[in-house]
Amino acid sequence: MVTIKDVAKAANVSTATVSRVINQSDSVLPETVKRIETVMAQLGYKITDNRRLNINQGQDTIGLIVSRFNSPFYGLLTQGVEKIAKRHGRKLIVASGNYDLDCEEDALKFMLSKGCRNIVMHSKAMTDDMLIRYAKQVSGLILINRCVSEIESQCVWLDNCAGTYLATKHLIEEGHRKIAYLSCEMEVDDKVERLNGYQKALAEGGIEFNPDWVEEVPFGEIGGTVAATNLLNKGLPVTALVSFNDFYAAAAMQVFKEHGIDIPNRLSIVGFDDVLPQCYFSPKLTTIRNPIESMAINAARLCLGEMNHPILNAFYPLLIKRDSVHKI
């Protein structure tokens, strides 16, 4: 009797790949599907019992892949997608990619294996080529918070460069010339775009870029603590800083206050995202608002083919002025 192992060996693929073809998964390249089906026919392999998924399986779901679960940012993202899922009577399946290429692809393959063909994905690790390949196979796959030019119509993104440009320009307009930037050490597209915005504003303001004033630190509150400590060890040579996100800003502010640094009179700070309650901050944080929930709503609508209203692909940030910036 011919088995899946026999088919896999003859087609020079894994048994998992054969299984995905049997279950009509879209995660297998068309040429591979054709090769495996040809081998099945040649060997006389028969699909029996309930191995093949029901063709309608997954049509009552919408998938969401986030990068982390433990963040208010992803809570707002999930909330936005869930609103549209409920409107369409869909169940929401959520998985985490954990900023890891293999984890992201595994999460995507898992949803596809369950027959889910409408997926909103926050991917920061998979390559453009990988995402292009999947997006071309699955028209209901929408990327959020990332723009890949070849599949731009399946992307919803924020102009990150504009965000840090606004933050830095605001500080310059308030008289600051020595401005630090707290960046993340992880190689994600946001990192490059936000650093570009900071540098663009400096250049327009006639301020020379100083790499010693850029702190690349780990994600999470620890990053803000490390960055603040590093700047203090350098003698705090700046009067202001722009933070990659509000988490960094919150942790950094705490360290500065513990060392007697008056905010904003000695040091002005601008955050990014506007996802943390202001009870976390004293003084209240001036920040860049990232409309993540609105982006998620649009991504979910696009994912489900909802065309009764115009759907935005590109979103722009907004400067929210509060109390953490002082004019000098």
CSV table of C-alpha atoms in Angstrom, one decimal:
chain,number,residue,atom,x,y,z
A,1,MET,CA,0.0,0.0,0.0
A,2,VAL,CA,1.4,3.4,-1.0
A,3,THR,CA,2.0,5.8,1.9
A,4,ILE,CA,2.6,9.5,2.4
A,5,LYS,CA,6.3,8.6,3.0
A,6,ASP,CA,6.4,6.9,-0.4
A,7,VAL,CA,5.0,10.0,-2.1
A,8,ALA,CA,7.3,12.3,-0.2
A,9,LYS,CA,10.4,10.3,-1.1
A,10,ALA,CA,9.4,10.1,-4.8
A,11,ALA,CA,8.7,13.8,-5.0
A,12,ASN,CA,11.8,14.7,-3.0
A,13,VAL,CA,9.8,16.7,-0.4
A,14,SER,CA,8.9,16.3,3.3
A,15,THR,CA,5.9,14.3,4.5
A,16,ALA,CA,4.6,17.6,6.0
A,17,THR,CA,4.6,19.2,2.5
A,18,VAL,CA,2.7,16.2,1.1
A,19,SER,CA,0.2,16.5,3.9
A,20,ARG,CA,-0.3,20.2,3.2
A,21,VAL,CA,-1.0,19.4,-0.5
A,22,ILE,CA,-3.5,16.8,0.6
A,23,ASN,CA,-5.2,19.4,2.8
A,24,GLN,CA,-5.2,22.0,0.1
A,25,SER,CA,-3.0,24.4,1.9
A,26,ASP,CA,-2.1,27.6,0.1
A,27,SER,CA,1.4,27.6,1.7
A,28,VAL,CA,2.8,25.3,-0.9
A,29,LEU,CA,4.1,26.6,-4.2
A,30,PRO,CA,2.0,25.7,-7.3
A,31,GLU,CA,4.8,23.9,-9.0
A,32,THR,CA,5.4,21.8,-5.9
A,33,VAL,CA,1.7,21.0,-5.7
A,34,LYS,CA,1.7,19.9,-9.3
A,35,ARG,CA,4.8,17.7,-8.8
A,36,ILE,CA,3.3,16.0,-5.7
A,37,GLU,CA,-0.1,15.4,-7.4
A,38,THR,CA,1.7,13.9,-10.4
A,39,VAL,CA,3.6,11.5,-8.1
A,40,MET,CA,0.4,10.6,-6.3
A,41,ALA,CA,-1.2,9.6,-9.6
A,42,GLN,CA,1.9,7.7,-10.8
A,43,LEU,CA,2.1,5.7,-7.5
A,44,GLY,CA,-1.6,5.2,-7.2
A,45,TYR,CA,-1.9,7.0,-3.9
A,46,LYS,CA,-5.5,7.4,-2.7
A,47,ILE,CA,-6.8,10.1,-0.4
A,48,THR,CA,-9.0,8.3,2.1
A,49,ASP,CA,-11.2,9.0,5.1
A,50,ASN,CA,-11.4,12.7,6.2
A,51,ARG,CA,-7.8,13.7,5.4
A,52,ARG,CA,-8.7,16.4,3.0
A,53,LEU,CA,-10.1,19.4,4.7
A,54,ASN,CA,-13.7,20.5,4.0
A,55,ILE,CA,-13.4,23.2,1.3
A,56,ASN,CA,-15.5,25.6,3.5
A,57,GLN,CA,-13.3,25.1,6.6
A,58,GLY,CA,-11.9,28.4,7.8
A,59,GLN,CA,-14.4,30.6,6.0
A,60,ASP,CA,-15.9,31.7,9.3
A,61,THR,CA,-12.6,32.9,10.7
A,62,ILE,CA,-10.2,35.8,10.4
A,63,GLY,CA,-6.5,35.3,11.4
A,64,LEU,CA,-4.3,37.7,13.2
A,65,ILE,CA,-0.6,37.3,13.7
A,66,VAL,CA,1.0,39.8,16.1
A,67,SER,CA,4.6,40.1,17.2
A,68,ARG,CA,4.0,40.0,20.9
A,69,PHE,CA,1.1,39.4,23.3
A,70,ASN,CA,2.3,41.5,26.2
A,71,SER,CA,2.0,45.0,24.9
A,72,PRO,CA,-0.8,47.6,24.8
A,73,PHE,CA,0.2,48.3,21.2
A,74,TYR,CA,-0.8,44.8,20.1
A,75,GLY,CA,-3.9,45.0,22.3
A,76,LEU,CA,-5.1,48.0,20.3
A,77,LEU,CA,-4.2,46.2,17.1
A,78,THR,CA,-6.2,43.1,18.1
A,79,GLN,CA,-9.1,45.3,19.2
A,80,GLY,CA,-9.3,46.9,15.8
A,81,VAL,CA,-9.3,43.6,13.9
A,82,GLU,CA,-11.8,42.1,16.3
A,83,LYS,CA,-14.3,44.9,15.7
A,84,ILE,CA,-14.4,44.0,12.0
A,85,ALA,CA,-14.4,40.3,12.7
A,86,LYS,CA,-17.6,40.7,14.8
A,87,ARG,CA,-19.2,42.8,12.2
A,88,HIS,CA,-18.8,40.0,9.7
A,89,GLY,CA,-19.7,37.2,12.2
A,90,ARG,CA,-16.1,35.8,12.1
A,91,LYS,CA,-14.2,34.1,14.8
A,92,LEU,CA,-10.8,35.5,15.5
A,93,ILE,CA,-7.7,33.3,15.6
A,94,VAL,CA,-4.6,34.9,17.1
A,95,ALA,CA,-1.0,33.8,17.0
A,96,SER,CA,2.3,35.4,17.9
A,97,GLY,CA,5.4,35.7,15.6
A,98,ASN,CA,7.7,36.8,18.5
A,99,TYR,CA,9.9,38.9,16.1
A,100,ASP,CA,11.3,35.6,14.8
A,101,LEU,CA,11.3,34.5,11.1
A,102,ASP,CA,10.5,30.8,11.8
A,103,CYS,CA,7.8,31.6,14.4
A,104,GLU,CA,6.1,34.1,12.0
A,105,GLU,CA,6.1,31.6,9.1
A,106,ASP,CA,4.9,28.8,11.4
A,107,ALA,CA,2.0,30.9,12.6
A,108,LEU,CA,1.1,31.8,9.0
A,109,LYS,CA,1.3,28.1,7.9
A,110,PHE,CA,-0.8,27.1,10.9
A,111,MET,CA,-3.6,29.4,10.0
A,112,LEU,CA,-3.5,28.4,6.3
A,113,SER,CA,-3.6,24.7,7.4
A,114,LYS,CA,-6.8,25.5,9.2
A,115,GLY,CA,-8.3,26.8,6.0
A,116,CYS,CA,-8.1,30.4,7.1
A,117,ARG,CA,-7.6,32.6,4.1
A,118,ASN,CA,-8.3,36.1,5.6
A,119,ILE,CA,-5.3,37.0,7.7
A,120,VAL,CA,-3.9,40.3,9.1
A,121,MET,CA,-0.2,39.9,9.8
A,122,HIS,CA,2.2,42.0,11.8
A,123,SER,CA,5.5,40.7,10.4
A,124,LYS,CA,8.9,42.2,11.2
A,125,ALA,CA,11.1,39.1,10.7
A,126,MET,CA,10.1,37.4,7.4
A,127,THR,CA,11.8,38.7,4.3
A,128,ASP,CA,10.1,40.7,1.6
A,129,ASP,CA,10.5,37.8,-0.8
A,130,MET,CA,8.8,35.4,1.6
A,131,LEU,CA,5.9,37.8,2.2
A,132,ILE,CA,5.5,38.5,-1.5
A,133,ARG,CA,5.3,34.7,-2.2
A,134,TYR,CA,2.6,34.1,0.4
A,135,ALA,CA,0.6,37.3,-0.5
A,136,LYS,CA,0.5,36.3,-4.2
A,137,GLN,CA,-0.9,32.9,-3.2
A,138,VAL,CA,-3.4,34.3,-0.6
A,139,SER,CA,-5.2,37.4,-1.7
A,140,GLY,CA,-6.7,37.8,1.8
A,141,LEU,CA,-3.3,38.2,3.5
A,142,ILE,CA,-2.8,41.8,4.6
A,143,LEU,CA,0.4,43.1,6.2
A,144,ILE,CA,0.0,45.7,8.9
A,145,ASN,CA,2.7,48.3,10.0
A,146,ARG,CA,4.9,47.3,7.0
A,147,CYS,CA,5.0,48.3,3.4
A,148,VAL,CA,6.4,45.9,0.8
A,149,SER,CA,6.3,47.8,-2.5
A,150,GLU,CA,5.5,44.8,-4.8
A,151,ILE,CA,2.4,44.0,-2.8
A,152,GLU,CA,1.6,47.5,-1.6
A,153,SER,CA,-2.2,47.0,-2.2
A,154,GLN,CA,-2.0,44.2,0.5
A,155,CYS,CA,-0.3,46.5,3.0
A,156,VAL,CA,-1.4,49.0,5.6
A,157,TRP,CA,1.4,51.0,7.1
A,158,LEU,CA,2.4,54.1,9.1
A,159,ASP,CA,4.8,56.8,7.8
A,160,ASN,CA,7.3,56.2,10.6
A,161,CYS,CA,9.9,58.6,9.1
A,162,ALA,CA,7.3,61.4,9.4
A,163,GLY,CA,6.7,60.6,13.0
A,164,THR,CA,10.3,61.1,14.3
A,165,TYR,CA,10.7,64.0,11.9
A,166,LEU,CA,7.7,65.7,13.6
A,167,ALA,CA,9.1,64.9,17.1
A,168,THR,CA,12.6,66.2,16.3
A,169,LYS,CA,11.3,69.3,14.5
A,170,HIS,CA,9.1,70.2,17.5
A,171,LEU,CA,12.1,70.1,19.8
A,172,ILE,CA,14.2,72.2,17.4
A,173,GLU,CA,11.3,74.7,17.2
A,174,GLU,CA,11.4,74.9,21.0
A,175,GLY,CA,15.1,75.9,20.8
A,176,HIS,CA,16.9,72.6,21.3
A,177,ARG,CA,20.1,71.9,19.4
A,178,LYS,CA,21.4,68.9,21.3
A,179,ILE,CA,18.9,66.1,20.8
A,180,ALA,CA,19.5,62.4,21.5
A,181,TYR,CA,17.6,59.6,19.9
A,182,LEU,CA,16.7,56.3,21.7
A,183,SER,CA,16.6,53.5,19.1
A,184,CYS,CA,16.0,49.8,19.2
A,185,GLU,CA,18.8,47.3,18.5
A,186,MET,CA,16.6,44.9,16.6
A,187,GLU,CA,16.9,45.1,12.9
A,188,VAL,CA,13.3,46.0,11.9
A,189,ASP,CA,12.1,48.4,9.2
A,190,ASP,CA,10.7,50.8,11.8
A,191,LYS,CA,14.2,51.3,13.2
A,192,VAL,CA,15.6,52.5,9.9
A,193,GLU,CA,12.6,54.7,9.1
A,194,ARG,CA,12.4,56.4,12.5
A,195,LEU,CA,16.2,57.1,12.5
A,196,ASN,CA,15.8,58.6,9.1
A,197,GLY,CA,13.1,61.0,10.3
A,198,TYR,CA,15.3,62.1,13.2
A,199,GLN,CA,18.3,62.7,10.9
A,200,LYS,CA,16.1,64.5,8.3
A,201,ALA,CA,14.9,67.0,10.9
A,202,LEU,CA,18.4,67.6,12.2
A,203,ALA,CA,19.7,68.3,8.7
A,204,GLU,CA,16.9,70.7,7.9
A,205,GLY,CA,17.6,72.5,11.2
A,206,GLY,CA,21.3,72.8,10.3
A,207,ILE,CA,22.3,70.5,13.2
A,208,GLU,CA,25.1,68.0,12.7
A,209,PHE,CA,24.2,64.4,13.4
A,210,ASN,CA,26.2,63.0,16.3
A,211,PRO,CA,26.2,59.2,16.5
A,212,ASP,CA,27.2,59.4,20.1
A,213,TRP,CA,23.8,60.7,20.9
A,214,VAL,CA,22.0,57.7,19.4
A,215,GLU,CA,21.4,54.8,21.9
A,216,GLU,CA,20.5,51.4,20.4
A,217,VAL,CA,19.0,49.3,23.2
A,218,PRO,CA,16.9,46.1,23.6
A,219,PHE,CA,13.1,46.2,23.3
A,220,GLY,CA,11.0,46.7,26.5
A,221,GLU,CA,11.4,48.9,29.5
A,222,ILE,CA,14.9,47.6,30.1
A,223,GLY,CA,15.9,49.4,26.9
A,224,GLY,CA,14.8,52.8,28.3
A,225,THR,CA,16.7,52.2,31.5
A,226,VAL,CA,19.9,51.2,29.6
A,227,ALA,CA,19.6,54.3,27.3
A,228,ALA,CA,19.1,56.7,30.2
A,229,THR,CA,22.0,55.2,32.1
A,230,ASN,CA,24.3,55.4,29.1
A,231,LEU,CA,23.4,59.1,28.6
A,232,LEU,CA,24.0,59.9,32.2
A,233,ASN,CA,27.4,58.1,32.0
A,234,LYS,CA,28.3,60.4,29.1
A,235,GLY,CA,27.4,63.4,31.3
A,236,LEU,CA,24.0,63.9,29.7
A,237,PRO,CA,25.4,66.1,26.9
A,238,VAL,CA,21.9,66.8,25.4
A,239,THR,CA,18.9,68.9,26.4
A,240,ALA,CA,16.3,66.8,24.7
A,241,LEU,CA,15.6,63.3,23.3
A,242,VAL,CA,13.3,61.5,21.0
A,243,SER,CA,12.3,58.0,22.0
A,244,PHE,CA,11.6,55.1,19.6
A,245,ASN,CA,8.5,54.3,21.7
A,246,ASP,CA,6.7,55.3,24.9
A,247,PHE,CA,8.0,52.3,26.8
A,248,TYR,CA,11.6,53.6,26.4
A,249,ALA,CA,10.4,57.1,27.4
A,250,ALA,CA,8.7,55.9,30.5
A,251,ALA,CA,11.6,53.9,31.8
A,252,ALA,CA,14.1,56.6,30.9
A,253,MET,CA,12.1,59.3,32.6
A,254,GLN,CA,12.2,57.2,35.8
A,255,VAL,CA,15.9,56.8,35.7
A,256,PHE,CA,16.5,60.5,35.1
A,257,LYS,CA,14.2,61.5,37.9
A,258,GLU,CA,16.0,59.1,40.3
A,259,HIS,CA,19.2,61.0,39.4
A,260,GLY,CA,17.7,64.4,40.0
A,261,ILE,CA,17.2,65.4,36.4
A,262,ASP,CA,14.3,67.8,36.1
A,263,ILE,CA,11.9,67.0,33.2
A,264,PRO,CA,11.3,69.0,31.2
A,265,ASN,CA,13.4,71.9,32.5
A,266,ARG,CA,16.7,70.1,32.2
A,267,LEU,CA,15.7,67.4,29.7
A,268,SER,CA,12.8,67.5,27.3
A,269,ILE,CA,11.4,64.1,26.0
A,270,VAL,CA,9.1,63.1,23.1
A,271,GLY,CA,7.8,59.5,22.8
A,272,PHE,CA,6.2,57.5,20.0
A,273,ASP,CA,3.0,55.5,19.7
A,274,ASP,CA,0.8,57.1,22.4
A,275,VAL,CA,-0.4,53.7,23.7
A,276,LEU,CA,0.4,54.0,27.4
A,277,PRO,CA,-2.0,55.7,29.9
A,278,GLN,CA,-0.7,59.1,31.0
A,279,CYS,CA,-0.7,57.9,34.7
A,280,TYR,CA,2.6,56.2,33.7
A,281,PHE,CA,4.1,59.6,33.2
A,282,SER,CA,5.0,62.6,35.3
A,283,PRO,CA,5.0,65.1,33.6
A,284,LYS,CA,2.6,63.9,31.0
A,285,LEU,CA,4.4,62.8,27.8
A,286,THR,CA,4.5,64.7,24.6
A,287,THR,CA,4.4,61.9,22.0
A,288,ILE,CA,3.7,60.9,18.4
A,289,ARG,CA,0.3,59.2,18.0
A,290,ASN,CA,0.4,56.0,16.0
A,291,PRO,CA,-3.2,55.3,14.9
A,292,ILE,CA,-2.7,51.5,15.3
A,293,GLU,CA,-6.4,50.7,16.0
A,294,SER,CA,-7.5,52.6,12.9
A,295,MET,CA,-4.9,50.8,10.9
A,296,ALA,CA,-6.0,47.5,12.2
A,297,ILE,CA,-9.6,48.2,11.3
A,298,ASN,CA,-8.6,49.2,7.8
A,299,ALA,CA,-6.4,46.1,7.4
A,300,ALA,CA,-9.3,43.8,8.5
A,301,ARG,CA,-11.7,45.5,6.2
A,302,LEU,CA,-9.2,45.1,3.3
A,303,CYS,CA,-8.6,41.5,4.3
A,304,LEU,CA,-12.3,40.7,4.1
A,305,GLY,CA,-12.8,42.6,0.8
A,306,GLU,CA,-15.0,45.2,2.4
A,307,MET,CA,-15.2,47.8,-0.4
A,308,ASN,CA,-18.3,49.8,0.6
A,309,HIS,CA,-16.1,52.6,2.0
A,310,PRO,CA,-12.7,53.9,0.9
A,311,ILE,CA,-9.9,52.0,2.6
A,312,LEU,CA,-6.6,53.7,3.5
A,313,ASN,CA,-3.3,52.0,3.0
A,314,ALA,CA,-1.0,54.7,4.2
A,315,PHE,CA,-1.5,56.4,7.6
A,316,TYR,CA,0.3,59.4,9.0
A,317,PRO,CA,1.3,60.2,12.6
A,318,LEU,CA,0.2,63.1,14.8
A,319,LEU,CA,2.2,65.1,17.3
A,320,ILE,CA,0.4,65.2,20.7
A,321,LYS,CA,1.8,68.1,22.8
A,322,ARG,CA,1.7,67.6,26.5
A,323,ASP,CA,4.1,68.6,29.3
A,324,SER,CA,7.4,66.9,28.8
A,325,VAL,CA,8.9,69.5,26.4
A,326,HIS,CA,10.3,72.8,27.6
A,327,LYS,CA,11.2,75.8,25.5
A,328,ILE,CA,14.7,77.1,25.8
